[in-house]
Structures are given as structure tokens and as C-alpha cells.
Amino acid sequence: MTTQQLILTLVLATMVFSVALELRIEDFKRVAQTPRAVICGLIPQFILLPVGTWAATLLLDLPPNVEAAMILVAACPGGSLSNVITHLGRGNTALSVSVSAVASVIALFATPFNFSWMIATNPGTAAWMRELSIDPSGIWLSLLLLLAVPMSLGLLFSHQLPTLTARIRKPLGHFALICLLLFIVAGLIKERQLLTLGLLPTLLIVMVHNACGLFFGWATSVAMHVSEKDRRAVMIEGGMQNSGLALGIIGVQFNSDLGMVTLASLWGIWHIVSGLALVYWWRRKDARSPG
């Protein structure tokens, strides 16, 4: 793990810890009692967005490496950032955490399967066919370091030290938001050599692609009649893909193809921007609502 990756892991773990301070075990018990909401969160990630992306690449005349990157990102599960964004947007954070955990396990099998059949059945990308393999240790390490440990510590901390928790909850939440904003700035600085006018078409593709993921999450939650808080969680889970996992796969199995790296990197930046925009919208909506 590089220094940059270590710092990012610590920042994300701190964010998840701050989220956990406002959760209770009862929140997860309620999620366990309504598995329909978890299924609702998985459908956009593993069915609607991958299939919708595959259909779009059949219709659009895009470079094969761009289409392959779109398919790969769509085949990846959500990441731990979705839990933080859901929390900031006052969605059902316990549901978001539960969906992320289940999706990470399912992804060990579903991501290679989805990517393989979508690439093979698209004439434009068939030549890019690879036997995609995901290192399970990376998934388990991410689940452990970015979700299980900070979430458990936060729940234990709030239970054992309620007074101290009440004192640090808000400052730590603000710190988490600042870290998220700094993450965007750092990502823009790091990829500044890629941010040219020539990237506007790729950025537009990423924006539309991300909007489709959010829409699929919204449509699924409406169709399955889940609550408003659950709907927000499902939307974020549908629209925030683990672009870090996609970048890792591109580096190892596609020799860091520039077109694929560019699209996945833009995804990593844009889905945070769109997520924070939804947070702003939902908070304004809550502020206008009576009571």
C-alpha cells in the first residue's frame, strides 16, 4: 500500500467512524427485518446499470476502450463513500452499509460474470475480452479496514461513551465533510494533466452514465415502494460505483490503458460531485418540509 493509499484509507475509515457514531444496533436490526430494501439496493448495482450500460454500448459508436471502461465500472459494486454520502443526505445509513457489505461479497462472482458476458457479446469490445479475475483479499481487506472495523468501533464508542460521543459527533462530521471536499480537490490536482477540453466528451459520458445509475436506483425504490430514507440510500448505492476497484483492474489486466484510466478516474471524481449535489438538494428539501 502506497503512502497515498494509506492516507486515503485512514480518511475513509474516519468518515465511516463518524457516521457510525450516529447509528445504533437497532438500525441494523430494522434493516434485517426488511430484506426487501437490501434487495432493492442490489438490483440497480448488479442488474439495471450493467445491462443498461451494455445496451448503450451496442447503440453508441464509441471507442472500444471507452466502452470497455464503461462496462467495467458498471460491473463494479459501490464503495464505502456511498455510506458517507447517504449519511450526509439523511438517508438510511444502516441500509447503505448493509447493501455495501452484501454487494462487496456478491461482486467477487457477479463483477467478473457481468463484465465477461457484456464484453463478449458486444462486437466493438469483443477483441478486449479478458478473463477478468478479482483478488478476493482486496475485497475482504476493504470490507475490514473501511467498513467493519471503523463501523464497529463507532458503534461501540457511542454505546460506551455517550457523553463524549455527543460532544465530538458534530465536529467529526464536519471534519469528514471537509475531508471529502479535499479528496475531490486532490483528485482534480492529481489528474490535472488529463483535464483538457478534449476530455469534455468523456466527462459528458461519465455524467450521463452516473445519472443513469442514480435514476435506476430511484426507479427501483419507487417500484418497490420503500420509504424516503431508504430511497435515498438506494439511489446513492446505484450511482456510486467503486471506481477504485475498476482502476486497479485496469492497471493490472489492461496495462493501464489511457482511455480506460481516464474514464474511471473521471467517474471517481464526478460521482462524489453528483452525490454531494444530491446531499444539498435533499437537505434543502428537508429544511422546507414542515416539522
PDB file of C-alpha atoms in Angstrom:
ATOM      1  CA  MET A   1       0.000   0.000   0.000  1.00  0.00           C
ATOM      2  CA  THR A   2       1.424   3.359  -1.049  1.00  0.00           C
ATOM      3  CA  THR A   3       1.503   6.396   1.248  1.00  0.00           C
ATOM      4  CA  GLN A   4      -1.295   7.989  -0.773  1.00  0.00           C
ATOM      5  CA  GLN A   5      -3.455   4.874  -0.494  1.00  0.00           C
ATOM      6  CA  LEU A   6      -2.741   4.653   3.240  1.00  0.00           C
ATOM      7  CA  ILE A   7      -3.784   8.271   3.803  1.00  0.00           C
ATOM      8  CA  LEU A   8      -6.950   7.752   1.759  1.00  0.00           C
ATOM      9  CA  THR A   9      -7.768   4.591   3.732  1.00  0.00           C
ATOM     10  CA  LEU A  10      -7.377   6.475   7.032  1.00  0.00           C
ATOM     11  CA  VAL A  11      -9.562   9.339   5.785  1.00  0.00           C
ATOM     12  CA  LEU A  12     -12.302   6.979   4.598  1.00  0.00           C
ATOM     13  CA  ALA A  13     -12.131   4.974   7.845  1.00  0.00           C
ATOM     14  CA  THR A  14     -12.504   8.208   9.828  1.00  0.00           C
ATOM     15  CA  MET A  15     -15.547   9.139   7.747  1.00  0.00           C
ATOM     16  CA  VAL A  16     -17.180   5.766   8.379  1.00  0.00           C
ATOM     17  CA  PHE A  17     -16.354   6.030  12.100  1.00  0.00           C
ATOM     18  CA  SER A  18     -18.053   9.452  12.255  1.00  0.00           C
ATOM     19  CA  VAL A  19     -21.101   8.004  10.521  1.00  0.00           C
ATOM     20  CA  ALA A  20     -21.232   5.098  12.986  1.00  0.00           C
ATOM     21  CA  LEU A  21     -21.403   7.488  15.934  1.00  0.00           C
ATOM     22  CA  GLU A  22     -24.944   8.372  14.902  1.00  0.00           C
ATOM     23  CA  LEU A  23     -26.085   4.787  14.353  1.00  0.00           C
ATOM     24  CA  ARG A  24     -27.463   2.203  16.753  1.00  0.00           C
ATOM     25  CA  ILE A  25     -27.580  -1.593  16.609  1.00  0.00           C
ATOM     26  CA  GLU A  26     -31.364  -1.232  16.367  1.00  0.00           C
ATOM     27  CA  ASP A  27     -30.931   0.484  12.988  1.00  0.00           C
ATOM     28  CA  PHE A  28     -29.335  -2.660  11.563  1.00  0.00           C
ATOM     29  CA  LYS A  29     -31.950  -4.877  13.206  1.00  0.00           C
ATOM     30  CA  ARG A  30     -34.656  -2.950  11.356  1.00  0.00           C
ATOM     31  CA  VAL A  31     -32.798  -3.469   8.072  1.00  0.00           C
ATOM     32  CA  ALA A  32     -32.502  -7.212   8.785  1.00  0.00           C
ATOM     33  CA  GLN A  33     -36.246  -7.334   9.368  1.00  0.00           C
ATOM     34  CA  THR A  34     -36.918  -5.779   5.940  1.00  0.00           C
ATOM     35  CA  PRO A  35     -34.598  -7.578   3.486  1.00  0.00           C
ATOM     36  CA  ARG A  36     -36.664  -6.205   0.597  1.00  0.00           C
ATOM     37  CA  ALA A  37     -34.869  -2.871   0.976  1.00  0.00           C
ATOM     38  CA  VAL A  38     -31.473  -4.594   0.690  1.00  0.00           C
ATOM     39  CA  ILE A  39     -32.598  -6.444  -2.447  1.00  0.00           C
ATOM     40  CA  CYS A  40     -33.867  -3.119  -3.773  1.00  0.00           C
ATOM     41  CA  GLY A  41     -30.374  -1.672  -3.319  1.00  0.00           C
ATOM     42  CA  LEU A  42     -28.695  -4.579  -5.117  1.00  0.00           C
ATOM     43  CA  ILE A  43     -30.883  -4.588  -8.244  1.00  0.00           C
ATOM     44  CA  PRO A  44     -29.545  -1.305  -9.722  1.00  0.00           C
ATOM     45  CA  GLN A  45     -25.930  -2.286  -8.994  1.00  0.00           C
ATOM     46  CA  PHE A  46     -25.875  -5.769 -10.455  1.00  0.00           C
ATOM     47  CA  ILE A  47     -28.722  -5.820 -12.987  1.00  0.00           C
ATOM     48  CA  LEU A  48     -30.040  -2.466 -14.209  1.00  0.00           C
ATOM     49  CA  LEU A  49     -26.840  -0.416 -14.558  1.00  0.00           C
ATOM     50  CA  PRO A  50     -24.737  -3.237 -16.086  1.00  0.00           C
ATOM     51  CA  VAL A  51     -27.458  -4.257 -18.548  1.00  0.00           C
ATOM     52  CA  GLY A  52     -28.312  -0.637 -19.337  1.00  0.00           C
ATOM     53  CA  THR A  53     -24.633   0.122 -19.967  1.00  0.00           C
ATOM     54  CA  TRP A  54     -24.255  -2.910 -22.204  1.00  0.00           C
ATOM     55  CA  ALA A  55     -27.302  -1.844 -24.243  1.00  0.00           C
ATOM     56  CA  ALA A  56     -25.939   1.720 -24.533  1.00  0.00           C
ATOM     57  CA  THR A  57     -22.562   0.500 -25.825  1.00  0.00           C
ATOM     58  CA  LEU A  58     -24.366  -1.517 -28.510  1.00  0.00           C
ATOM     59  CA  LEU A  59     -26.199   1.600 -29.692  1.00  0.00           C
ATOM     60  CA  LEU A  60     -23.370   4.145 -29.393  1.00  0.00           C
ATOM     61  CA  ASP A  61     -20.342   4.248 -31.677  1.00  0.00           C
ATOM     62  CA  LEU A  62     -17.677   4.851 -29.021  1.00  0.00           C
ATOM     63  CA  PRO A  63     -14.006   3.793 -28.966  1.00  0.00           C
ATOM     64  CA  PRO A  64     -13.715   0.171 -27.759  1.00  0.00           C
ATOM     65  CA  ASN A  65     -11.578   1.100 -24.744  1.00  0.00           C
ATOM     66  CA  VAL A  66     -14.163   3.667 -23.593  1.00  0.00           C
ATOM     67  CA  GLU A  67     -16.961   1.134 -23.958  1.00  0.00           C
ATOM     68  CA  ALA A  68     -14.901  -1.469 -22.089  1.00  0.00           C
ATOM     69  CA  ALA A  69     -14.277   1.019 -19.257  1.00  0.00           C
ATOM     70  CA  MET A  70     -17.988   1.886 -19.055  1.00  0.00           C
ATOM     71  CA  ILE A  71     -18.860  -1.791 -18.826  1.00  0.00           C
ATOM     72  CA  LEU A  72     -16.188  -2.420 -16.201  1.00  0.00           C
ATOM     73  CA  VAL A  73     -17.267   0.485 -13.973  1.00  0.00           C
ATOM     74  CA  ALA A  74     -20.914  -0.574 -14.265  1.00  0.00           C
ATOM     75  CA  ALA A  75     -19.976  -4.123 -13.251  1.00  0.00           C
ATOM     76  CA  CYS A  76     -18.246  -2.942 -10.060  1.00  0.00           C
ATOM     77  CA  PRO A  77     -20.101  -2.671  -6.726  1.00  0.00           C
ATOM     78  CA  GLY A  78     -20.472   0.512  -4.688  1.00  0.00           C
ATOM     79  CA  GLY A  79     -17.727   1.726  -2.374  1.00  0.00           C
ATOM     80  CA  SER A  80     -17.601   2.925   1.229  1.00  0.00           C
ATOM     81  CA  LEU A  81     -18.052   6.550   0.142  1.00  0.00           C
ATOM     82  CA  SER A  82     -21.686   5.747  -0.585  1.00  0.00           C
ATOM     83  CA  ASN A  83     -22.259   5.230   3.150  1.00  0.00           C
ATOM     84  CA  VAL A  84     -20.891   8.689   3.966  1.00  0.00           C
ATOM     85  CA  ILE A  85     -22.881  10.386   1.193  1.00  0.00           C
ATOM     86  CA  THR A  86     -26.065   8.598   2.278  1.00  0.00           C
ATOM     87  CA  HIS A  87     -25.484   9.727   5.847  1.00  0.00           C
ATOM     88  CA  LEU A  88     -24.876  13.343   4.814  1.00  0.00           C
ATOM     89  CA  GLY A  89     -28.049  13.185   2.710  1.00  0.00           C
ATOM     90  CA  ARG A  90     -30.055  11.916   5.701  1.00  0.00           C
ATOM     91  CA  GLY A  91     -30.838   8.616   4.056  1.00  0.00           C
ATOM     92  CA  ASN A  92     -30.971   5.215   5.751  1.00  0.00           C
ATOM     93  CA  THR A  93     -27.277   4.792   6.556  1.00  0.00           C
ATOM     94  CA  ALA A  94     -27.726   1.343   8.098  1.00  0.00           C
ATOM     95  CA  LEU A  95     -29.336   0.174   4.855  1.00  0.00           C
ATOM     96  CA  SER A  96     -26.492   1.711   2.826  1.00  0.00           C
ATOM     97  CA  VAL A  97     -23.881  -0.068   4.968  1.00  0.00           C
ATOM     98  CA  SER A  98     -25.768  -3.361   4.698  1.00  0.00           C
ATOM     99  CA  VAL A  99     -26.091  -3.089   0.911  1.00  0.00           C
ATOM    100  CA  SER A 100     -22.393  -2.196   0.569  1.00  0.00           C
ATOM    101  CA  ALA A 101     -21.341  -5.211   2.628  1.00  0.00           C
ATOM    102  CA  VAL A 102     -23.557  -7.659   0.724  1.00  0.00           C
ATOM    103  CA  ALA A 103     -22.635  -6.119  -2.649  1.00  0.00           C
ATOM    104  CA  SER A 104     -18.901  -6.443  -1.946  1.00  0.00           C
ATOM    105  CA  VAL A 105     -19.283 -10.179  -1.363  1.00  0.00           C
ATOM    106  CA  ILE A 106     -21.559 -10.681  -4.384  1.00  0.00           C
ATOM    107  CA  ALA A 107     -19.096  -8.709  -6.530  1.00  0.00           C
ATOM    108  CA  LEU A 108     -16.471 -11.430  -6.165  1.00  0.00           C
ATOM    109  CA  PHE A 109     -18.617 -13.508  -8.519  1.00  0.00           C
ATOM    110  CA  ALA A 110     -21.012 -11.053 -10.198  1.00  0.00           C
ATOM    111  CA  THR A 111     -18.439  -8.497 -11.396  1.00  0.00           C
ATOM    112  CA  PRO A 112     -16.327 -10.979 -13.434  1.00  0.00           C
ATOM    113  CA  PHE A 113     -19.509 -12.649 -14.731  1.00  0.00           C
ATOM    114  CA  ASN A 114     -21.201  -9.399 -15.801  1.00  0.00           C
ATOM    115  CA  PHE A 115     -18.036  -7.989 -17.365  1.00  0.00           C
ATOM    116  CA  SER A 116     -17.277 -11.181 -19.303  1.00  0.00           C
ATOM    117  CA  TRP A 117     -20.657 -11.633 -20.957  1.00  0.00           C
ATOM    118  CA  MET A 118     -21.116  -7.931 -21.733  1.00  0.00           C
ATOM    119  CA  ILE A 119     -17.683  -7.607 -23.323  1.00  0.00           C
ATOM    120  CA  ALA A 120     -18.050 -10.854 -25.302  1.00  0.00           C
ATOM    121  CA  THR A 121     -21.497 -10.014 -26.723  1.00  0.00           C
ATOM    122  CA  ASN A 122     -20.527  -6.514 -27.880  1.00  0.00           C
ATOM    123  CA  PRO A 123     -18.859  -6.664 -31.332  1.00  0.00           C
ATOM    124  CA  GLY A 124     -16.936  -3.476 -30.615  1.00  0.00           C
ATOM    125  CA  THR A 125     -15.366  -4.763 -27.414  1.00  0.00           C
ATOM    126  CA  ALA A 126     -15.096  -8.494 -28.105  1.00  0.00           C
ATOM    127  CA  ALA A 127     -11.423  -8.043 -29.005  1.00  0.00           C
ATOM    128  CA  TRP A 128     -10.900  -6.611 -25.499  1.00  0.00           C
ATOM    129  CA  MET A 129     -12.062  -9.851 -23.923  1.00  0.00           C
ATOM    130  CA  ARG A 130     -10.102 -10.771 -20.818  1.00  0.00           C
ATOM    131  CA  GLU A 131     -10.722 -13.457 -18.250  1.00  0.00           C
ATOM    132  CA  LEU A 132     -11.405 -10.971 -15.504  1.00  0.00           C
ATOM    133  CA  SER A 133     -10.304 -12.038 -12.046  1.00  0.00           C
ATOM    134  CA  ILE A 134     -10.685 -10.152  -8.812  1.00  0.00           C
ATOM    135  CA  ASP A 135      -8.306 -10.696  -5.934  1.00  0.00           C
ATOM    136  CA  PRO A 136     -10.623 -11.649  -3.025  1.00  0.00           C
ATOM    137  CA  SER A 137      -8.078 -10.378  -0.496  1.00  0.00           C
ATOM    138  CA  GLY A 138      -8.557  -6.827  -1.813  1.00  0.00           C
ATOM    139  CA  ILE A 139     -12.325  -7.022  -1.303  1.00  0.00           C
ATOM    140  CA  TRP A 140     -12.011  -8.529   2.171  1.00  0.00           C
ATOM    141  CA  LEU A 141      -9.348  -6.019   3.189  1.00  0.00           C
ATOM    142  CA  SER A 142     -11.551  -3.153   2.017  1.00  0.00           C
ATOM    143  CA  LEU A 143     -14.541  -4.562   3.900  1.00  0.00           C
ATOM    144  CA  LEU A 144     -12.455  -4.966   7.030  1.00  0.00           C
ATOM    145  CA  LEU A 145     -10.490  -1.693   7.052  1.00  0.00           C
ATOM    146  CA  LEU A 146     -13.042   0.661   5.508  1.00  0.00           C
ATOM    147  CA  LEU A 147     -16.301  -0.755   6.819  1.00  0.00           C
ATOM    148  CA  ALA A 148     -16.267  -3.421   9.534  1.00  0.00           C
ATOM    149  CA  VAL A 149     -13.583  -2.026  11.878  1.00  0.00           C
ATOM    150  CA  PRO A 150     -14.491   1.704  11.854  1.00  0.00           C
ATOM    151  CA  MET A 151     -18.226   0.909  11.917  1.00  0.00           C
ATOM    152  CA  SER A 152     -17.837  -1.460  14.886  1.00  0.00           C
ATOM    153  CA  LEU A 153     -15.587   0.975  16.748  1.00  0.00           C
ATOM    154  CA  GLY A 154     -18.041   3.818  16.171  1.00  0.00           C
ATOM    155  CA  LEU A 155     -20.996   1.780  17.419  1.00  0.00           C
ATOM    156  CA  LEU A 156     -19.018   0.632  20.479  1.00  0.00           C
ATOM    157  CA  PHE A 157     -17.758   4.159  21.179  1.00  0.00           C
ATOM    158  CA  SER A 158     -21.241   5.681  21.071  1.00  0.00           C
ATOM    159  CA  HIS A 159     -22.606   2.925  23.325  1.00  0.00           C
ATOM    160  CA  GLN A 160     -19.838   3.065  25.928  1.00  0.00           C
ATOM    161  CA  LEU A 161     -19.151   6.816  25.884  1.00  0.00           C
ATOM    162  CA  PRO A 162     -22.429   8.582  25.044  1.00  0.00           C
ATOM    163  CA  THR A 163     -21.413  11.911  26.604  1.00  0.00           C
ATOM    164  CA  LEU A 164     -18.143  12.130  24.714  1.00  0.00           C
ATOM    165  CA  THR A 165     -19.908  10.936  21.556  1.00  0.00           C
ATOM    166  CA  ALA A 166     -22.433  13.772  21.802  1.00  0.00           C
ATOM    167  CA  ARG A 167     -19.540  16.228  22.135  1.00  0.00           C
ATOM    168  CA  ILE A 168     -17.457  15.056  19.176  1.00  0.00           C
ATOM    169  CA  ARG A 169     -20.191  13.869  16.807  1.00  0.00           C
ATOM    170  CA  LYS A 170     -20.811  17.195  15.075  1.00  0.00           C
ATOM    171  CA  PRO A 171     -17.147  18.352  14.807  1.00  0.00           C
ATOM    172  CA  LEU A 172     -16.108  14.953  13.476  1.00  0.00           C
ATOM    173  CA  GLY A 173     -18.983  15.031  10.975  1.00  0.00           C
ATOM    174  CA  HIS A 174     -17.795  18.438   9.737  1.00  0.00           C
ATOM    175  CA  PHE A 175     -14.259  17.092   9.527  1.00  0.00           C
ATOM    176  CA  ALA A 176     -15.494  14.161   7.419  1.00  0.00           C
ATOM    177  CA  LEU A 177     -17.224  16.545   5.012  1.00  0.00           C
ATOM    178  CA  ILE A 178     -14.080  18.698   4.708  1.00  0.00           C
ATOM    179  CA  CYS A 179     -12.037  15.551   4.015  1.00  0.00           C
ATOM    180  CA  LEU A 180     -14.494  14.611   1.280  1.00  0.00           C
ATOM    181  CA  LEU A 181     -14.150  18.031  -0.349  1.00  0.00           C
ATOM    182  CA  LEU A 182     -10.348  17.866  -0.071  1.00  0.00           C
ATOM    183  CA  PHE A 183     -10.494  14.442  -1.696  1.00  0.00           C
ATOM    184  CA  ILE A 184     -12.196  15.996  -4.740  1.00  0.00           C
ATOM    185  CA  VAL A 185      -9.635  18.807  -4.898  1.00  0.00           C
ATOM    186  CA  ALA A 186      -6.751  16.339  -4.547  1.00  0.00           C
ATOM    187  CA  GLY A 187      -8.236  14.191  -7.304  1.00  0.00           C
ATOM    188  CA  LEU A 188      -8.519  17.193  -9.614  1.00  0.00           C
ATOM    189  CA  ILE A 189      -4.936  18.232  -8.881  1.00  0.00           C
ATOM    190  CA  LYS A 190      -3.636  14.716  -9.388  1.00  0.00           C
ATOM    191  CA  GLU A 191      -5.414  14.334 -12.721  1.00  0.00           C
ATOM    192  CA  ARG A 192      -4.851  17.933 -13.872  1.00  0.00           C
ATOM    193  CA  GLN A 193      -2.855  16.787 -16.891  1.00  0.00           C
ATOM    194  CA  LEU A 194      -5.980  14.968 -18.078  1.00  0.00           C
ATOM    195  CA  LEU A 195      -8.341  17.913 -17.570  1.00  0.00           C
ATOM    196  CA  THR A 196      -8.356  19.407 -21.045  1.00  0.00           C
ATOM    197  CA  LEU A 197     -11.141  20.497 -23.380  1.00  0.00           C
ATOM    198  CA  GLY A 198     -10.615  17.255 -25.262  1.00  0.00           C
ATOM    199  CA  LEU A 199     -11.945  15.404 -22.224  1.00  0.00           C
ATOM    200  CA  LEU A 200     -15.357  17.085 -22.320  1.00  0.00           C
ATOM    201  CA  PRO A 201     -16.958  14.274 -24.401  1.00  0.00           C
ATOM    202  CA  THR A 202     -15.660  11.655 -21.942  1.00  0.00           C
ATOM    203  CA  LEU A 203     -16.828  13.734 -18.982  1.00  0.00           C
ATOM    204  CA  LEU A 204     -20.269  14.016 -20.578  1.00  0.00           C
ATOM    205  CA  ILE A 205     -20.383  10.233 -20.957  1.00  0.00           C
ATOM    206  CA  VAL A 206     -19.449   9.834 -17.281  1.00  0.00           C
ATOM    207  CA  MET A 207     -22.103  12.343 -16.177  1.00  0.00           C
ATOM    208  CA  VAL A 208     -24.864  10.643 -18.163  1.00  0.00           C
ATOM    209  CA  HIS A 209     -23.682   7.204 -17.059  1.00  0.00           C
ATOM    210  CA  ASN A 210     -23.708   8.262 -13.414  1.00  0.00           C
ATOM    211  CA  ALA A 211     -27.127   9.895 -13.802  1.00  0.00           C
ATOM    212  CA  CYS A 212     -28.454   6.593 -15.173  1.00  0.00           C
ATOM    213  CA  GLY A 213     -27.181   4.758 -12.087  1.00  0.00           C
ATOM    214  CA  LEU A 214     -28.926   7.269  -9.816  1.00  0.00           C
ATOM    215  CA  PHE A 215     -32.100   7.054 -11.899  1.00  0.00           C
ATOM    216  CA  PHE A 216     -32.124   3.251 -11.789  1.00  0.00           C
ATOM    217  CA  GLY A 217     -31.785   3.432  -8.001  1.00  0.00           C
ATOM    218  CA  TRP A 218     -34.665   5.892  -7.786  1.00  0.00           C
ATOM    219  CA  ALA A 219     -36.888   3.909 -10.170  1.00  0.00           C
ATOM    220  CA  THR A 220     -36.258   0.626  -8.348  1.00  0.00           C
ATOM    221  CA  SER A 221     -37.007   2.150  -4.948  1.00  0.00           C
ATOM    222  CA  VAL A 222     -40.220   3.730  -6.262  1.00  0.00           C
ATOM    223  CA  ALA A 223     -41.304   0.449  -7.888  1.00  0.00           C
ATOM    224  CA  MET A 224     -40.648  -1.461  -4.656  1.00  0.00           C
ATOM    225  CA  HIS A 225     -42.394   1.186  -2.504  1.00  0.00           C
ATOM    226  CA  VAL A 226     -39.619   1.738   0.018  1.00  0.00           C
ATOM    227  CA  SER A 227     -39.525   4.741   2.342  1.00  0.00           C
ATOM    228  CA  GLU A 228     -37.981   8.125   1.522  1.00  0.00           C
ATOM    229  CA  LYS A 229     -34.875   7.443   3.632  1.00  0.00           C
ATOM    230  CA  ASP A 230     -34.440   4.037   2.023  1.00  0.00           C
ATOM    231  CA  ARG A 231     -34.925   5.600  -1.417  1.00  0.00           C
ATOM    232  CA  ARG A 232     -32.045   7.992  -0.836  1.00  0.00           C
ATOM    233  CA  ALA A 233     -29.769   5.131   0.209  1.00  0.00           C
ATOM    234  CA  VAL A 234     -30.724   3.031  -2.819  1.00  0.00           C
ATOM    235  CA  MET A 235     -30.177   5.956  -5.205  1.00  0.00           C
ATOM    236  CA  ILE A 236     -26.673   6.573  -3.856  1.00  0.00           C
ATOM    237  CA  GLU A 237     -25.817   2.877  -3.925  1.00  0.00           C
ATOM    238  CA  GLY A 238     -26.990   2.737  -7.549  1.00  0.00           C
ATOM    239  CA  GLY A 239     -24.971   5.770  -8.625  1.00  0.00           C
ATOM    240  CA  MET A 240     -21.692   5.416  -6.702  1.00  0.00           C
ATOM    241  CA  GLN A 241     -19.582   2.669  -8.205  1.00  0.00           C
ATOM    242  CA  ASN A 242     -16.229   1.517  -6.830  1.00  0.00           C
ATOM    243  CA  SER A 243     -14.094   3.249  -9.460  1.00  0.00           C
ATOM    244  CA  GLY A 244     -11.020   2.494  -7.335  1.00  0.00           C
ATOM    245  CA  LEU A 245     -11.600  -1.217  -7.902  1.00  0.00           C
ATOM    246  CA  ALA A 246     -12.074  -0.525 -11.620  1.00  0.00           C
ATOM    247  CA  LEU A 247      -8.792   1.419 -11.766  1.00  0.00           C
ATOM    248  CA  GLY A 248      -6.982  -1.441 -10.026  1.00  0.00           C
ATOM    249  CA  ILE A 249      -8.316  -3.945 -12.552  1.00  0.00           C
ATOM    250  CA  ILE A 250      -7.424  -1.637 -15.459  1.00  0.00           C
ATOM    251  CA  GLY A 251      -3.872  -1.277 -14.141  1.00  0.00           C
ATOM    252  CA  VAL A 252      -3.305  -4.997 -13.670  1.00  0.00           C
ATOM    253  CA  GLN A 253      -5.261  -6.570 -16.514  1.00  0.00           C
ATOM    254  CA  PHE A 254      -5.420  -3.838 -19.179  1.00  0.00           C
ATOM    255  CA  ASN A 255      -1.913  -2.366 -18.835  1.00  0.00           C
ATOM    256  CA  SER A 256      -3.318   0.983 -17.618  1.00  0.00           C
ATOM    257  CA  ASP A 257      -4.909   1.779 -20.987  1.00  0.00           C
ATOM    258  CA  LEU A 258      -5.166   5.589 -21.069  1.00  0.00           C
ATOM    259  CA  GLY A 259      -8.764   5.745 -22.317  1.00  0.00           C
ATOM    260  CA  MET A 260      -9.959   3.319 -19.649  1.00  0.00           C
ATOM    261  CA  VAL A 261      -7.969   5.053 -16.886  1.00  0.00           C
ATOM    262  CA  THR A 262      -9.338   8.444 -17.922  1.00  0.00           C
ATOM    263  CA  LEU A 263     -12.963   7.344 -17.822  1.00  0.00           C
ATOM    264  CA  ALA A 264     -12.620   5.512 -14.496  1.00  0.00           C
ATOM    265  CA  SER A 265     -10.734   8.453 -12.946  1.00  0.00           C
ATOM    266  CA  LEU A 266     -13.399  10.922 -14.051  1.00  0.00           C
ATOM    267  CA  TRP A 267     -16.031   8.589 -12.608  1.00  0.00           C
ATOM    268  CA  GLY A 268     -14.199   8.624  -9.275  1.00  0.00           C
ATOM    269  CA  ILE A 269     -14.347  12.413  -9.133  1.00  0.00           C
ATOM    270  CA  TRP A 270     -17.766  13.014 -10.670  1.00  0.00           C
ATOM    271  CA  HIS A 271     -19.798  10.556  -8.582  1.00  0.00           C
ATOM    272  CA  ILE A 272     -18.702  12.432  -5.445  1.00  0.00           C
ATOM    273  CA  VAL A 273     -19.761  15.730  -7.019  1.00  0.00           C
ATOM    274  CA  SER A 274     -23.174  14.350  -8.003  1.00  0.00           C
ATOM    275  CA  GLY A 275     -23.547  12.715  -4.586  1.00  0.00           C
ATOM    276  CA  LEU A 276     -22.833  15.977  -2.773  1.00  0.00           C
ATOM    277  CA  ALA A 277     -25.255  17.778  -5.102  1.00  0.00           C
ATOM    278  CA  LEU A 278     -27.966  15.322  -4.025  1.00  0.00           C
ATOM    279  CA  VAL A 279     -26.995  15.887  -0.383  1.00  0.00           C
ATOM    280  CA  TYR A 280     -27.512  19.631  -0.861  1.00  0.00           C
ATOM    281  CA  TRP A 281     -30.826  19.073  -2.631  1.00  0.00           C
ATOM    282  CA  TRP A 282     -32.174  16.663   0.000  1.00  0.00           C
ATOM    283  CA  ARG A 283     -31.119  18.873   2.902  1.00  0.00           C
ATOM    284  CA  ARG A 284     -32.831  21.865   1.325  1.00  0.00           C
ATOM    285  CA  LYS A 285     -35.921  19.739   0.767  1.00  0.00           C
ATOM    286  CA  ASP A 286     -35.896  18.650   4.430  1.00  0.00           C
ATOM    287  CA  ALA A 287     -35.479  22.249   5.567  1.00  0.00           C
ATOM    288  CA  ARG A 288     -38.540  23.308   3.557  1.00  0.00           C
ATOM    289  CA  SER A 289     -40.659  20.420   4.849  1.00  0.00           C
ATOM    290  CA  PRO A 290     -42.942  21.245   7.791  1.00  0.00           C
ATOM    291  CA  GLY A 291     -41.928  19.713  11.128  1.00  0.00           C
TER     292      GLY A 291
END
